[in-house]
Coordinates of C-alpha atoms and ligand atoms in Angstrom, one line a residue:
M144 CA 34.8 37.5 10.4
S145 CA 32.9 36.1 7.5
N146 CA 31.1 32.7 7.6
R147 CA 33.7 29.9 7.6
M148 CA 31.5 27.6 5.5
W149 CA 30.7 29.9 2.6
G150 CA 32.3 33.2 3.4
G151 CA 35.2 33.2 0.9
R152 CA 33.8 36.1 -1.1
F153 CA 32.4 38.1 1.8
A154 CA 34.3 40.8 3.6
S155 CA 32.1 41.0 6.7
S156 CA 29.8 38.7 8.7
P157 CA 26.0 38.9 8.3
N158 CA 23.9 41.4 10.3
A159 CA 22.4 39.9 13.5
I160 CA 18.9 40.2 12.0
M161 CA 20.1 38.5 8.8
Q162 CA 21.5 35.7 10.9
E163 CA 18.3 35.3 12.8
I164 CA 16.0 35.1 9.8
N165 CA 18.4 32.9 7.9
A166 CA 19.2 30.3 10.5
S167 CA 17.2 27.1 10.8
I168 CA 19.3 25.3 13.4
D169 CA 16.9 25.9 16.2
F170 CA 14.4 23.6 14.5
D171 CA 16.2 21.5 12.0
K172 CA 18.6 20.1 14.6
R173 CA 16.1 17.3 15.0
L174 CA 17.3 16.1 11.5
Y175 CA 20.6 15.1 12.9
P176 CA 20.2 11.4 12.7
Q177 CA 19.1 11.7 9.1
D178 CA 21.9 14.1 8.2
I179 CA 24.5 11.8 9.7
A180 CA 23.1 8.8 7.9
G181 CA 23.0 10.7 4.6
S182 CA 26.7 11.8 5.1
I183 CA 27.8 8.3 6.0
A184 CA 26.2 6.9 2.8
H185 CA 27.7 9.6 0.7
A186 CA 31.2 9.1 2.2
K187 CA 31.0 5.3 1.5
M188 CA 30.1 6.0 -2.0
L189 CA 32.8 8.7 -2.5
A190 CA 35.3 6.1 -1.2
K191 CA 34.0 3.5 -3.6
I192 CA 34.6 5.7 -6.6
D193 CA 38.0 6.7 -5.2
I194 CA 37.3 10.4 -4.4
L195 CA 37.9 9.6 -0.7
S196 CA 40.7 7.4 0.5
N197 CA 39.5 4.5 2.7
N198 CA 41.2 6.1 5.6
D199 CA 39.4 9.4 5.2
K200 CA 36.1 7.6 4.8
E201 CA 36.7 5.7 8.1
E202 CA 37.7 9.0 9.9
I203 CA 34.6 10.6 8.5
I204 CA 32.3 7.9 9.7
K205 CA 33.9 7.7 13.1
G206 CA 33.7 11.5 13.5
L207 CA 30.0 11.6 12.4
E208 CA 29.1 8.8 14.8
A209 CA 30.8 10.6 17.6
I210 CA 28.9 13.8 16.7
G211 CA 25.6 11.8 16.8
K212 CA 26.4 10.7 20.3
E213 CA 27.2 14.2 21.4
I214 CA 23.9 15.5 20.1
E215 CA 22.1 12.7 21.7
Q216 CA 23.7 13.4 25.0
N217 CA 23.2 17.1 24.7
T218 CA 26.8 18.0 24.8
F219 CA 27.0 19.2 21.2
N220 CA 27.4 23.0 20.8
F221 CA 25.0 24.3 18.2
S222 CA 25.8 27.5 16.6
Q223 CA 23.4 29.9 14.9
E224 CA 26.2 31.3 12.9
L225 CA 26.5 28.0 11.2
E226 CA 22.8 28.3 10.1
D227 CA 21.6 24.8 9.9
I228 CA 22.2 21.1 10.9
H229 CA 24.1 20.4 7.8
M230 CA 26.8 23.0 8.4
N231 CA 26.8 22.5 12.2
I232 CA 27.7 18.9 11.7
E233 CA 30.2 19.4 8.9
S234 CA 32.0 22.1 10.8
S235 CA 32.2 20.0 13.9
L236 CA 33.5 17.2 11.9
G237 CA 36.3 19.5 10.7
E238 CA 37.2 20.3 14.3
K239 CA 37.3 16.6 15.1
I240 CA 39.1 15.0 12.2
G241 CA 40.7 18.0 10.3
D242 CA 41.2 18.1 6.5
A243 CA 39.4 14.8 5.6
A244 CA 36.1 16.5 6.6
K245 CA 36.6 19.1 3.9
R246 CA 36.3 16.4 1.3
L247 CA 32.9 15.2 2.4
H248 CA 31.0 17.9 0.6
T249 CA 32.3 16.8 -2.8
A250 CA 29.5 16.1 -5.3
R251 CA 26.7 17.2 -3.1
S252 CA 25.0 20.4 -1.9
R253 CA 22.9 21.4 1.0
N254 CA 20.0 21.5 -1.5
D255 CA 20.1 17.7 -2.2
Q256 CA 21.2 17.1 1.4
V257 CA 18.2 18.8 3.0
A258 CA 15.8 17.2 0.6
T259 CA 17.3 13.8 1.6
D260 CA 17.3 14.4 5.3
F261 CA 13.8 15.7 5.3
K262 CA 12.5 12.8 3.2
L263 CA 14.2 10.3 5.5
Y264 CA 12.5 12.1 8.5
V265 CA 9.1 12.2 6.9
R266 CA 9.5 8.5 5.9
D267 CA 10.1 7.7 9.6
V268 CA 7.1 9.8 10.6
V269 CA 4.9 7.9 8.1
D270 CA 6.1 4.6 9.6
M271 CA 5.4 5.8 13.1
L272 CA 1.9 7.1 12.3
I273 CA 1.0 3.9 10.6
E274 CA 2.0 2.0 13.7
Q275 CA 0.0 4.3 15.9
I276 CA -3.1 4.1 13.6
V277 CA -2.9 0.3 13.9
A278 CA -2.7 0.6 17.6
L279 CA -5.8 2.8 17.7
Q280 CA -7.6 0.5 15.4
S281 CA -6.8 -2.4 17.7
A282 CA -8.1 -0.6 20.7
L283 CA -11.3 0.2 18.8
L284 CA -11.6 -3.4 17.7
I285 CA -11.5 -4.7 21.3
R286 CA -14.3 -2.3 22.2
A287 CA -16.3 -3.2 19.0
E288 CA -16.2 -6.9 19.9
Q289 CA -17.3 -6.2 23.4
N290 CA -20.1 -4.0 22.1
A291 CA -21.4 -6.1 19.2
N292 CA -24.8 -6.2 21.0
T293 CA -24.8 -2.8 22.7
I294 CA -27.8 -1.0 21.2
M295 CA -27.6 2.7 20.8
P296 CA -29.4 5.3 18.7
G297 CA -27.9 5.9 15.3
F298 CA -28.1 9.5 14.3
T299 CA -28.6 11.6 11.2
H300 CA -28.7 15.4 11.8
L301 CA -27.8 14.4 15.3
Q302 CA -31.5 13.3 15.5
S303 CA -32.2 9.8 16.6
A304 CA -32.7 8.0 13.3
Q305 CA -32.5 4.2 13.6
P306 CA -31.0 2.0 16.3
V307 CA -27.6 0.6 15.7
V308 CA -25.1 -1.2 17.8
L309 CA -22.0 0.5 19.3
G310 CA -19.7 -2.1 17.8
H311 CA -20.9 -1.0 14.3
H312 CA -20.3 2.6 15.1
L313 CA -16.7 1.8 16.3
L314 CA -16.0 -0.3 13.2
A315 CA -16.9 2.8 11.1
Y316 CA -13.9 4.5 12.6
I317 CA -11.7 1.5 12.0
E318 CA -12.7 1.8 8.3
M319 CA -11.8 5.5 8.3
F320 CA -8.4 5.0 10.0
D321 CA -7.7 2.2 7.6
R322 CA -8.1 4.6 4.7
D323 CA -5.8 7.0 6.5
K324 CA -3.3 4.3 6.8
S325 CA -3.5 3.4 3.2
R326 CA -3.0 7.0 2.2
L327 CA 0.2 7.1 4.2
I328 CA 1.4 3.8 2.6
D329 CA 0.7 5.3 -0.8
A330 CA 2.6 8.4 0.0
R331 CA 5.5 6.3 1.3
V332 CA 5.8 4.4 -2.0
R333 CA 5.9 7.7 -4.0
M334 CA 8.4 9.4 -1.7
N335 CA 10.9 6.6 -1.6
E336 CA 13.3 8.0 -4.2
C337 CA 16.7 9.4 -3.1
P338 CA 17.5 13.0 -4.0
L339 CA 21.2 12.8 -2.8
G340 CA 23.6 13.3 -5.7
S341 CA 21.4 15.8 -7.4
A342 CA 23.8 18.3 -6.0
A343 CA 22.8 22.0 -6.1
L344 CA 20.4 21.6 -9.0
A345 CA 22.2 20.3 -12.1
G346 CA 23.7 17.1 -11.0
T347 CA 27.5 16.7 -10.7
S348 CA 30.5 16.1 -12.9
F349 CA 31.8 13.4 -10.5
P350 CA 31.2 9.8 -11.5
I351 CA 29.0 9.2 -8.4
D352 CA 27.0 6.0 -7.8
R353 CA 23.5 7.1 -7.0
D354 CA 22.1 3.7 -6.8
M355 CA 24.5 2.8 -4.1
V356 CA 23.5 5.8 -2.0
A357 CA 19.8 5.1 -2.6
K358 CA 20.2 1.6 -1.5
E359 CA 22.3 2.5 1.6
L360 CA 19.5 4.8 2.8
G361 CA 16.7 2.4 2.1
F362 CA 15.3 4.2 -1.0
D363 CA 13.9 2.2 -3.9
R364 CA 15.9 4.2 -6.4
P365 CA 17.5 7.6 -7.0
T366 CA 15.4 10.5 -8.2
A367 CA 15.5 10.9 -12.1
N368 CA 15.6 14.7 -12.4
S369 CA 18.0 16.8 -10.4
L370 CA 15.9 20.0 -10.7
D371 CA 12.9 18.2 -9.5
A372 CA 14.7 16.4 -6.7
V373 CA 16.0 19.5 -5.0
S374 CA 12.8 21.5 -5.3
D375 CA 10.2 18.8 -4.6
R376 CA 8.3 18.9 -1.3
D377 CA 5.4 16.8 -2.5
F378 CA 6.4 14.1 0.0
V379 CA 5.7 16.5 2.9
L380 CA 2.5 17.9 1.4
E381 CA 1.1 14.4 0.7
T382 CA 1.9 13.3 4.2
L383 CA 0.4 16.5 5.6
G384 CA -2.7 15.9 3.5
A385 CA -3.1 12.3 4.7
A386 CA -2.4 13.6 8.3
S387 CA -5.1 16.3 7.9
I388 CA -7.7 13.8 6.9
C389 CA -6.7 11.5 9.7
A390 CA -6.9 14.5 12.1
M391 CA -10.3 15.2 10.8
H392 CA -11.4 11.7 11.5
L393 CA -10.0 12.0 15.0
S394 CA -11.8 15.3 15.4
R395 CA -15.2 13.8 14.5
F396 CA -14.7 10.9 16.9
A397 CA -13.5 13.3 19.6
E398 CA -16.7 15.4 19.1
E399 CA -18.8 12.2 19.6
L400 CA -16.9 11.4 22.8
V401 CA -17.6 15.0 24.1
I402 CA -21.3 14.6 23.3
W403 CA -21.5 11.1 24.6
S404 CA -19.8 11.9 27.9
S405 CA -22.1 14.9 28.6
A406 CA -24.6 14.7 31.5
Q407 CA -27.4 14.9 28.9
F408 CA -26.3 11.9 27.0
K409 CA -24.3 9.8 29.6
F410 CA -23.5 7.2 26.9
I411 CA -20.0 6.9 28.2
Q412 CA -17.7 7.9 31.0
L413 CA -14.1 8.7 30.3
S414 CA -11.7 7.3 32.8
D415 CA -10.1 9.5 35.5
Q416 CA -6.9 9.1 33.5
F417 CA -8.4 10.9 30.6
S418 CA -10.6 13.5 32.3
T419 CA -9.9 16.7 34.2
G420 CA -11.7 18.4 36.9
S421 CA -12.8 22.0 37.3
S422 CA -11.1 24.3 39.8
I423 CA -14.4 25.9 40.7
M424 CA -17.2 23.3 40.0
P425 CA -16.5 20.1 42.0
Q426 CA -19.0 18.1 40.1
K427 CA -17.3 18.4 36.7
R428 CA -15.5 15.8 34.7
N429 CA -14.3 17.5 31.6
P430 CA -13.3 15.6 28.4
D431 CA -10.3 17.9 27.8
A432 CA -8.3 15.3 25.8
A433 CA -11.2 14.8 23.4
E434 CA -11.6 18.5 23.0
L435 CA -7.9 19.1 22.3
I436 CA -7.9 16.2 19.8
R437 CA -10.9 17.9 18.2
A438 CA -9.0 21.1 17.9
K439 CA -5.7 19.6 16.6
I440 CA -7.0 19.5 13.0
G441 CA -6.6 23.3 12.8
R442 CA -2.8 23.3 13.1
I443 CA -2.4 20.2 11.0
L444 CA -4.5 21.4 8.1
G445 CA -2.8 24.8 8.7
A446 CA 0.6 23.3 8.1
H447 CA -0.6 21.8 4.8
T448 CA -2.0 25.1 3.7
A449 CA 1.1 27.0 4.8
L450 CA 3.5 24.7 2.8
M451 CA 1.2 24.8 -0.2
M452 CA 1.5 28.6 -0.1
V453 CA 5.2 28.4 0.3
M454 CA 5.5 26.2 -2.8
K455 CA 3.0 27.5 -5.1
G456 CA 5.0 30.4 -6.6
L457 CA 8.5 29.0 -6.5
P458 CA 10.4 28.8 -9.8
L459 CA 12.8 25.8 -10.1
A460 CA 14.9 24.8 -8.4
Y461 CA 15.7 25.5 -4.7
S462 CA 14.7 28.7 -3.0
K463 CA 15.2 29.5 0.6
D464 CA 11.5 29.8 1.1
M465 CA 11.6 26.0 1.3
Q466 CA 13.3 26.2 4.6
E467 CA 9.8 27.2 5.9
D468 CA 8.7 23.6 5.2
K469 CA 10.0 22.2 8.5
E470 CA 8.6 23.9 11.5
V471 CA 4.9 23.6 10.4
A472 CA 5.5 20.0 9.4
F473 CA 7.2 19.0 12.6
D474 CA 4.4 20.6 14.6
A475 CA 1.7 18.9 12.6
F476 CA 3.3 15.4 12.9
D477 CA 4.1 15.8 16.6
N478 CA 0.5 16.8 17.3
L479 CA -1.1 14.1 15.2
S480 CA 1.0 11.6 16.9
L481 CA 0.0 12.9 20.3
A482 CA -3.6 13.0 19.3
L483 CA -3.5 9.4 18.1
A484 CA -1.9 8.3 21.4
A485 CA -4.5 10.1 23.5
M486 CA -7.4 8.7 21.5
E487 CA -6.0 5.2 21.9
G488 CA -5.8 5.8 25.6
M489 CA -9.3 7.1 25.9
V490 CA -10.8 4.3 23.8
A491 CA -9.1 1.7 25.8
D492 CA -10.5 2.8 29.2
L493 CA -13.7 4.5 28.6
K494 CA -16.8 3.0 30.3
V495 CA -19.9 2.3 28.3
N496 CA -23.3 3.0 29.8
E497 CA -25.3 0.4 28.1
K498 CA -28.6 1.3 29.8
A499 CA -28.4 4.9 28.8
M500 CA -27.7 4.0 25.2
L501 CA -30.5 1.5 25.1
D502 CA -33.0 3.9 26.6
A503 CA -32.0 6.6 24.1
A504 CA -32.2 4.0 21.2
G505 CA -35.9 3.4 21.9
S506 CA -36.8 7.1 22.0
G507 CA -37.5 9.3 19.0
F508 CA -39.6 6.6 17.3
S509 CA -36.4 5.1 16.0
T510 CA -38.2 1.9 14.7
A511 CA -40.6 3.8 12.4
T512 CA -38.7 2.6 9.4
D513 CA -39.2 -0.9 10.6
I514 CA -43.0 -0.5 10.5
A515 CA -42.8 0.9 6.9
D516 CA -40.5 -2.1 5.9
W517 CA -42.9 -4.5 7.6
L518 CA -45.8 -3.1 5.5
V519 CA -43.9 -3.5 2.3
R520 CA -42.7 -7.0 3.2
E521 CA -45.8 -8.6 4.9
A522 CA -48.7 -6.6 3.4
N523 CA -47.2 -5.8 -0.1
V524 CA -47.7 -2.1 0.4
A525 CA -45.7 0.2 -1.9
F526 CA -42.9 1.9 0.2
R527 CA -44.1 5.4 -0.4
D528 CA -47.6 4.4 0.9
A529 CA -46.0 2.5 3.8
H530 CA -44.0 5.6 4.7
H531 CA -47.2 7.6 4.8
I532 CA -49.1 5.1 7.0
T533 CA -46.1 4.9 9.3
G534 CA -46.1 8.7 9.6
E535 CA -49.6 8.5 10.9
A536 CA -48.6 6.0 13.5
V537 CA -45.8 8.2 14.6
A538 CA -48.1 11.1 14.9
L539 CA -50.5 9.1 17.0
A540 CA -47.7 7.9 19.3
E541 CA -46.5 11.5 19.7
K542 CA -50.0 12.6 20.6
K543 CA -50.4 9.8 23.1
Q544 CA -46.9 10.3 24.4
V545 CA -45.9 6.6 24.1
R546 CA -43.3 4.7 22.2
L547 CA -44.3 3.0 18.9
D548 CA -44.3 -0.5 20.6
Q549 CA -46.7 0.8 23.2
L550 CA -49.5 1.7 20.6
K551 CA -52.6 -0.6 20.7
L552 CA -53.2 -2.9 17.8
A553 CA -56.7 -1.5 17.5
D554 CA -55.3 2.0 17.1
L555 CA -52.8 0.9 14.5
Q556 CA -55.5 -1.0 12.5
K557 CA -57.6 2.2 12.5
I558 CA -54.8 3.8 10.5
D559 CA -54.5 0.8 8.2
K560 CA -56.3 -2.5 8.5
R561 CA -53.5 -4.4 6.8
I562 CA -51.6 -4.1 10.1
D563 CA -51.8 -7.2 12.4
E564 CA -50.3 -8.3 15.7
R565 CA -47.1 -9.7 14.0
I566 CA -46.0 -6.1 13.7
F567 CA -45.1 -5.9 17.4
S568 CA -42.3 -8.4 16.8
I569 CA -40.4 -5.8 14.8
L570 CA -41.0 -2.8 16.9
S571 CA -38.3 -3.5 19.6
V572 CA -34.9 -1.9 19.0
K573 CA -33.4 -5.3 19.5
N574 CA -35.3 -6.8 16.7
S575 CA -34.7 -3.7 14.6
V576 CA -30.9 -4.0 14.7
A577 CA -31.0 -7.8 14.3
S578 CA -32.9 -7.4 11.1
R579 CA -30.3 -5.1 9.5
T580 CA -28.5 -8.0 7.9
S581 CA -27.6 -6.5 4.6
Y582 CA -23.9 -6.4 3.8
G583 CA -22.4 -3.5 5.8
G584 CA -25.5 -3.3 8.0
T585 CA -25.6 -3.1 11.8
A586 CA -26.9 -6.5 12.7
P587 CA -24.9 -7.9 15.6
N588 CA -24.0 -11.0 13.5
N589 CA -22.6 -8.8 10.8
V590 CA -20.7 -6.8 13.3
L591 CA -19.1 -10.0 14.8
A592 CA -18.2 -11.2 11.3
Q593 CA -16.5 -7.8 10.6
V594 CA -14.7 -7.9 13.9
K595 CA -13.3 -11.3 13.0
L596 CA -12.1 -10.0 9.6
W597 CA -10.4 -7.1 11.3
Q598 CA -8.8 -9.3 13.9
D599 CA -7.1 -11.1 11.0
K600 CA -6.2 -7.9 9.2
L601 CA -4.7 -6.2 12.2
K602 CA -2.7 -9.2 13.4
Ligands
LIG750 N1 18.6 25.1 5.9 C1 18.3 25.0 4.5 C2 16.9 24.4 4.4 O1 16.3 24.0 5.3 C3 19.2 24.0 3.8 C4 19.4 24.2 2.4 C5 20.1 25.5 2.2 N2 20.6 25.7 0.9 C6 21.0 26.8 0.4 N3 21.5 26.8 -0.8 N4 21.0 27.9 1.1 O2 16.3 24.5 3.3

């Protein structure tokens, strides 16, 4: 028997392998709420322009709602023979309400249908991700406020560079995630045009009301070009691009958590809830969640690359290649969502080891820049010269195996006689961070001011 949805001109049914490669129902079934919403909006519009009777419209809506419930309750019978979610639902509607169902596909095609369904789905994903990002930012903000005075080493090249406070470090991630959020908001604005009514590619001869459908579905307006509308997947690509950058940020932070929780650093301890043990080494507490978050970027960026490759050679308008947009995108969005949730959980209950951070902050001659700055400020030495003088002080401390603040004044004055005892007041890590008061700097007062701003912004 040929396919009952499109088999009019076919004498036999597709080969089993053809059916397998062609069908998308196994993964696009998750678009059922969007597909039903799109069909309801379309039916209402068809009734308004008198293509559907009011009675047929009511039957269609009732039938679609019943199908939605069946799918939700897992009692719906999905068929691979019916290829995709659109035809599975339409066919089931026919079984439920008879002939009225056959009128629903007037003035539309699966091409504009799938573009609309997927856009609605991605729009929901964007809203969910934004919410999750804000939740993560809020968790970070709580820890930033608690740690506005927690001194730790700041690194460049993963070498101890200058002391900073942990609150400042966490606020850096709040900034990154805010950019991620704003990229998603941008993408949402651009994607919010309704493709439905573009039909297969050319538009339709029926006097449809596209503004009405767009409004019903929460779009700002209908798309302006039918060829573009059915063949555009920019909305997925942009969201995957934003998702990739967000995943990259998560990965960097995860890497820091892995380093910080190691026995060598001991800066933090992840809670039992977010650590795992080893089946052979009883002493181990492994940061598996952080490691997995670190790894997620691969599949998320991979999805973006995969879809770029699908799209790059496609002539207008729709080609079946585009069905390959969904699995990778679903996987990427699912995993980013999971990673955001796991990161939020880890941040909320990790323990900070203030002593280990403070001890490390004082090592590696991390206040050397403060000596140079002091020479510039108090002794009017040019910075390049001050840098050189400080280098000698560091070499001396290294030779004597002491911290910079443990050097004797006499020794320092042998290097440069313009140094006096006031220099000791700037050599402690505490005074070092307190002095970084330039806008955007790590001084605890700055950090607390930023925390306040973020508390208002995230409210
Ligand atoms: N399952 C298809 C997809 O995901 C729906 C559109 C099919 N259109 C077509 N003309 N075959 O892209």
